[in-house]
């Protein structure tokens, strides 16, 4: 058992540490978003133990009334601690912090949303697998799909395999960042919550989706970096599609037709990467997460 004087001393120390964090935010020495991220990443941190009210009122220009109005708007109860917020609240407070406060420390890492798209059979799956292997710290979004699992595919790892009704409910609830009917056959969608949460915590995320989906993501989140993966040549793409033998001849033809249309969309993308060497393509994608300026690569 902790003796009461010891407990009292711990409480006093924690209060002093909280006061120091608030003072650092007020003086501009620490960035409010950076403090919030630590709170959301580490449950037992001093930052996590700050009440949202005291956190907000330590920011310049925010008094008790404004703080109450902000929490009201964001749906956060006044006595909540930063570390006890739910996903939606982290999302809304993170968004608010990003949009309304000037960045005191522009160098704090901000998560990047990388959207990896490209024509069918260009090798997106292979590049993604290599990124997972070489860079295990990178976050990937797991899409939901109405298509049946292929041999070896695991629910919750490769996709969330859902029924058509379940997919409808996810769309109706507003849980999808984007969704599309791919190859005129099955629906695929990106669950929104885990992505916004990862970005708010400062982690970059990769989405491997089709081109229609990439366009929708760019509309919803203009800061997303759209990457177009190109095959070394059209002939090589045809060879890869026929060679993998996972689709029927009819399905292959349909995918080739889609690929032709998809090829024409490459100018809408921020970056193009040619997949002639899987390791290099994987490294080029990961490099984008740390790069400040986007540029075209060919
Ligand atoms: P496959 O059935 O071969 O796994 O995937 C078919 C296509 O669906 C691929 O081009 C893939 O990029 C795309 N796709 C996978 N997940 C999503 C998603 O969440 N949204 C969209 N729009 N496309 C996706």
Coordinates of C-alpha atoms and ligand atoms in Angstrom, one line a residue:
X1 CA 0.0 0.0 0.0
X2 CA 1.2 3.5 -0.7
X3 CA 1.5 5.5 2.4
X4 CA -0.7 8.6 2.4
X5 CA 2.1 11.1 2.6
X6 CA 3.8 9.5 -0.3
X7 CA 0.5 9.5 -2.3
X8 CA 0.2 13.2 -1.4
X9 CA 3.7 13.9 -2.5
X10 CA 3.1 12.1 -5.8
X11 CA -0.1 14.1 -6.4
X12 CA 1.7 17.4 -5.7
X13 CA 4.4 16.4 -8.1
X14 CA 2.0 15.5 -10.8
X15 CA 0.2 18.8 -10.3
X16 CA 3.4 20.7 -10.6
X17 CA 4.3 18.8 -13.8
X18 CA 0.9 19.5 -15.3
X19 CA 1.4 23.2 -14.4
X20 CA 4.8 23.1 -16.2
X21 CA 3.1 21.7 -19.4
X22 CA 0.4 24.4 -19.3
X23 CA 3.0 27.1 -18.8
X24 CA 5.1 25.7 -21.7
X25 CA 2.0 25.8 -24.0
X26 CA 1.1 29.3 -22.8
X27 CA 4.6 30.7 -23.5
X28 CA 4.7 29.1 -26.9
X29 CA 7.6 26.9 -25.9
X30 CA 5.5 23.8 -26.6
X31 CA 3.0 23.2 -29.4
X32 CA -0.5 22.3 -28.3
X33 CA -0.9 19.7 -31.0
X34 CA 2.3 18.0 -30.0
X35 CA 1.2 17.9 -26.4
X36 CA -2.1 16.4 -27.4
X37 CA -0.4 13.7 -29.5
X38 CA 1.8 12.6 -26.6
X39 CA -1.4 12.4 -24.5
X40 CA -3.1 10.2 -27.1
X41 CA 0.0 8.0 -27.6
X42 CA 0.9 7.5 -23.9
X43 CA -1.9 6.9 -21.5
X44 CA 0.3 7.3 -18.4
X45 CA 1.9 10.6 -19.5
X46 CA 1.5 13.9 -17.7
X47 CA 0.0 15.2 -20.9
X48 CA -2.7 12.5 -20.8
X49 CA -3.7 13.6 -17.3
X50 CA -4.5 17.2 -18.3
X51 CA -8.2 18.0 -18.4
X52 CA -9.3 19.3 -21.8
X53 CA -10.4 22.5 -20.1
X54 CA -7.0 23.3 -18.6
X55 CA -5.3 22.3 -21.8
X56 CA -7.4 24.6 -23.9
X57 CA -7.3 27.5 -21.5
X58 CA -3.5 27.3 -21.4
X59 CA -3.5 28.2 -25.1
X60 CA -3.1 31.9 -26.0
X61 CA -6.4 33.8 -26.4
X62 CA -8.6 31.0 -25.0
X63 CA -10.5 31.8 -21.8
X64 CA -13.0 29.7 -19.9
X65 CA -16.0 30.8 -22.0
X66 CA -14.3 30.1 -25.3
X67 CA -13.0 26.8 -24.0
X68 CA -16.5 25.7 -23.0
X69 CA -17.8 26.8 -26.4
X70 CA -15.1 24.8 -28.2
X71 CA -15.7 21.6 -26.2
X72 CA -19.4 22.0 -26.7
X73 CA -18.9 22.2 -30.5
X74 CA -16.5 19.2 -30.4
X75 CA -18.8 17.1 -28.2
X76 CA -16.3 16.8 -25.3
X77 CA -17.5 17.0 -21.7
X78 CA -15.7 19.6 -19.6
X79 CA -14.2 17.2 -17.1
X80 CA -12.6 14.8 -19.6
X81 CA -8.9 14.3 -19.5
X82 CA -6.9 14.5 -22.7
X83 CA -5.8 10.8 -22.4
X84 CA -9.4 9.6 -22.0
X85 CA -10.9 10.9 -25.2
X86 CA -12.6 8.5 -27.6
X87 CA -11.6 8.1 -31.3
X88 CA -14.2 10.6 -32.6
X89 CA -13.1 13.2 -30.0
X90 CA -9.4 12.7 -30.8
X91 CA -10.3 13.2 -34.4
X92 CA -12.3 16.4 -33.9
X93 CA -10.0 18.0 -31.4
X94 CA -7.0 17.0 -33.5
X95 CA -8.6 18.6 -36.6
X96 CA -9.5 21.7 -34.7
X97 CA -6.0 22.1 -33.3
X98 CA -4.5 21.6 -36.8
X99 CA -6.8 24.2 -38.4
X100 CA -6.9 26.9 -35.8
X101 CA -3.6 27.1 -34.0
X102 CA -0.4 28.5 -35.6
X103 CA 2.3 25.9 -35.6
X104 CA 5.0 27.0 -33.1
X105 CA 7.2 24.1 -34.1
X106 CA 6.8 23.4 -37.8
X107 CA 9.2 20.5 -37.5
X108 CA 7.0 18.3 -35.3
X109 CA 6.3 15.2 -37.4
X110 CA 2.8 15.2 -39.0
X111 CA 1.4 12.0 -40.3
X112 CA 1.1 11.8 -44.1
X113 CA -1.6 10.1 -46.0
X114 CA -0.1 8.3 -48.9
X115 CA -2.5 6.9 -51.5
X116 CA -1.0 4.2 -53.6
X117 CA -2.9 3.5 -56.8
X118 CA -2.1 2.3 -60.3
X119 CA -3.5 0.1 -63.0
X120 CA -4.4 -3.5 -62.2
X121 CA -1.5 -6.0 -62.0
X122 CA 1.1 -3.2 -61.8
X123 CA 2.4 -5.0 -58.7
X124 CA 0.8 -2.8 -55.9
X125 CA 0.3 -5.9 -53.8
X126 CA 4.0 -6.9 -54.1
X127 CA 5.2 -3.4 -53.4
X128 CA 2.9 -3.2 -50.3
X129 CA 4.2 -6.6 -49.1
X130 CA 7.8 -5.4 -49.4
X131 CA 7.0 -2.2 -47.5
X132 CA 5.5 -4.3 -44.7
X133 CA 8.6 -6.5 -44.6
X134 CA 11.2 -3.7 -44.8
X135 CA 9.4 -1.0 -42.9
X136 CA 7.2 -2.7 -40.2
X137 CA 6.5 0.6 -38.5
X138 CA 4.5 1.9 -41.4
X139 CA 0.7 1.9 -40.9
X140 CA -1.6 0.4 -43.5
X141 CA -5.3 0.8 -43.9
X142 CA -7.3 -2.4 -44.0
X143 CA -10.1 -2.0 -46.5
X144 CA -13.6 -3.5 -46.3
X145 CA -14.7 -5.5 -49.4
X146 CA -17.7 -7.5 -50.5
X147 CA -15.5 -9.8 -52.5
X148 CA -14.8 -13.3 -51.3
X149 CA -11.4 -14.1 -49.7
X150 CA -8.8 -15.7 -52.0
X151 CA -6.9 -18.6 -50.6
X152 CA -4.5 -17.4 -47.9
X153 CA -6.3 -14.1 -47.3
X154 CA -7.1 -13.4 -43.7
X155 CA -10.1 -11.4 -42.5
X156 CA -8.9 -8.2 -40.7
X157 CA -5.4 -8.5 -42.2
X158 CA -5.8 -8.3 -46.0
X159 CA -9.3 -7.0 -46.0
X160 CA -12.4 -6.9 -43.8
X161 CA -14.6 -9.3 -45.8
X162 CA -18.1 -8.1 -45.3
X163 CA -21.5 -8.9 -46.7
X164 CA -23.3 -6.4 -49.0
X165 CA -25.6 -5.4 -46.1
X166 CA -22.7 -4.8 -43.8
X167 CA -21.0 -2.7 -46.4
X168 CA -24.2 -0.7 -46.8
X169 CA -24.4 0.0 -43.1
X170 CA -20.8 1.1 -43.0
X171 CA -21.5 3.6 -45.8
X172 CA -24.7 4.8 -44.2
X173 CA -23.0 5.4 -40.8
X174 CA -20.4 7.6 -42.6
X175 CA -17.7 5.2 -41.6
X176 CA -16.1 5.1 -45.1
X177 CA -13.5 7.7 -46.1
X178 CA -14.3 6.6 -49.7
X179 CA -15.7 3.6 -51.4
X180 CA -16.0 2.4 -55.0
X181 CA -17.3 -0.4 -57.2
X182 CA -14.1 -1.9 -58.6
X183 CA -14.0 -3.7 -62.0
X184 CA -17.8 -3.3 -62.0
X185 CA -18.0 -6.3 -59.7
X186 CA -17.3 -5.8 -56.0
X187 CA -17.3 -2.9 -53.6
X188 CA -14.2 -1.8 -51.7
X189 CA -14.0 0.9 -49.1
X190 CA -11.6 2.6 -46.7
X191 CA -12.7 2.7 -43.1
X192 CA -12.2 6.3 -42.0
X193 CA -11.7 6.1 -38.2
X194 CA -8.4 4.3 -38.0
X195 CA -6.8 6.6 -40.6
X196 CA -7.9 9.8 -39.0
X197 CA -6.8 8.5 -35.6
X198 CA -3.3 7.5 -36.9
X199 CA -2.8 10.8 -38.7
X200 CA -3.9 12.7 -35.6
X201 CA -1.3 10.7 -33.6
X202 CA 1.3 11.8 -36.0
X203 CA 1.7 8.5 -37.9
X204 CA 1.8 8.2 -41.7
X205 CA -0.6 5.8 -43.3
X206 CA -0.6 4.1 -46.7
X207 CA -3.8 3.3 -48.6
X208 CA -3.7 0.9 -51.5
X209 CA -6.8 1.6 -53.4
X210 CA -8.1 2.0 -56.9
X211 CA -8.0 5.2 -58.9
X212 CA -11.6 6.3 -58.3
X213 CA -11.0 5.9 -54.6
X214 CA -7.8 7.9 -54.8
X215 CA -9.7 10.8 -56.4
X216 CA -12.3 10.7 -53.6
X217 CA -9.6 10.7 -50.9
X218 CA -7.9 13.7 -52.5
X219 CA -11.3 15.5 -52.4
X220 CA -11.9 14.7 -48.8
X221 CA -8.3 15.3 -47.7
X222 CA -6.4 17.5 -50.2
X223 CA -3.2 17.1 -48.2
X224 CA -3.0 13.4 -49.2
X225 CA -0.2 12.4 -51.5
X226 CA -1.4 10.5 -54.5
X227 CA 1.2 8.0 -55.9
X228 CA 0.7 6.4 -59.2
X229 CA 2.6 3.1 -59.6
X230 CA 3.5 2.4 -63.2
X231 CA 4.6 -0.8 -64.8
X232 CA 7.9 -0.7 -66.8
X233 CA 5.7 -1.0 -70.0
X234 CA 2.2 -1.9 -71.1
X235 CA 3.4 -5.3 -72.4
X236 CA 4.9 -6.1 -69.0
X237 CA 1.5 -5.3 -67.4
X238 CA -0.3 -7.6 -69.7
X239 CA 2.3 -10.3 -69.0
X240 CA 1.9 -9.9 -65.2
X241 CA -1.9 -10.0 -65.3
X242 CA -2.0 -13.2 -67.5
X243 CA 0.9 -14.7 -65.6
X244 CA -0.6 -14.6 -62.1
X245 CA -3.5 -16.8 -63.1
X246 CA -5.8 -15.7 -60.3
X247 CA -8.5 -14.4 -62.6
X248 CA -10.5 -16.1 -65.3
X249 CA -9.9 -15.1 -68.9
X250 CA -13.0 -13.0 -68.9
X251 CA -12.0 -11.3 -65.7
X252 CA -8.5 -10.7 -67.1
X253 CA -10.0 -8.9 -70.1
X254 CA -12.2 -6.8 -67.9
X255 CA -9.2 -5.8 -65.8
X256 CA -7.2 -4.9 -68.9
X257 CA -9.9 -2.6 -70.1
X258 CA -10.0 -0.9 -66.7
X259 CA -6.2 -0.7 -66.7
X260 CA -6.3 1.2 -70.1
X261 CA -8.7 3.8 -68.7
X262 CA -6.6 4.0 -65.5
X263 CA -3.4 4.7 -67.4
X264 CA -4.9 7.9 -68.6
X265 CA -5.4 9.1 -65.1
X266 CA -1.8 9.3 -64.1
X267 CA -1.5 13.1 -64.6
X268 CA -3.9 13.6 -61.8
X269 CA -1.4 12.1 -59.4
X270 CA 1.2 14.0 -57.3
X271 CA 4.0 11.4 -57.8
X272 CA 4.6 8.6 -60.3
X273 CA 6.9 5.7 -59.4
X274 CA 7.9 3.0 -61.9
X275 CA 7.8 -0.5 -60.5
X276 CA 10.7 -2.1 -62.3
X277 CA 12.5 -3.0 -59.0
X278 CA 10.3 -3.8 -56.0
X279 CA 12.8 -2.8 -53.3
X280 CA 13.4 0.6 -55.0
X281 CA 9.7 1.2 -55.5
X282 CA 9.0 0.3 -51.9
X283 CA 11.7 2.6 -50.6
X284 CA 10.5 5.4 -52.9
X285 CA 7.0 5.2 -51.4
X286 CA 8.3 5.2 -47.8
X287 CA 10.6 8.1 -48.6
X288 CA 7.6 10.2 -49.4
X289 CA 6.5 10.0 -45.8
X290 CA 9.5 12.0 -44.6
X291 CA 9.8 14.3 -47.6
X292 CA 8.4 17.8 -47.1
X293 CA 7.8 18.7 -50.7
X294 CA 6.1 16.4 -53.2
X295 CA 7.7 16.1 -56.5
X296 CA 7.2 14.0 -59.6
X297 CA 9.4 11.0 -60.1
X298 CA 9.5 8.9 -63.2
Ligands
LIG1 P1 -8.2 -7.2 -55.3 O1 -9.6 -7.7 -55.5 O2 -7.3 -7.6 -56.4 O3 -7.7 -7.4 -53.9 O4 -8.4 -5.6 -55.5 C1 -8.9 -5.0 -56.6 C2 -8.8 -3.5 -56.6 O5 -9.5 -2.9 -55.5 C3 -7.3 -3.1 -56.5 O6 -7.1 -2.2 -57.6 C4 -7.3 -2.3 -55.2 O7 -6.4 -1.2 -55.2 C5 -8.7 -1.9 -55.0 N1 -9.1 -1.6 -53.7 C6 -8.7 -2.3 -52.6 N2 -9.2 -1.7 -51.5 C7 -9.8 -0.6 -51.8 C8 -10.6 0.5 -51.1 O8 -10.7 0.5 -49.9 N3 -11.1 1.4 -51.9 C9 -11.0 1.4 -53.3 N4 -11.6 2.5 -53.9 N5 -10.4 0.5 -53.9 C10 -9.8 -0.5 -53.3

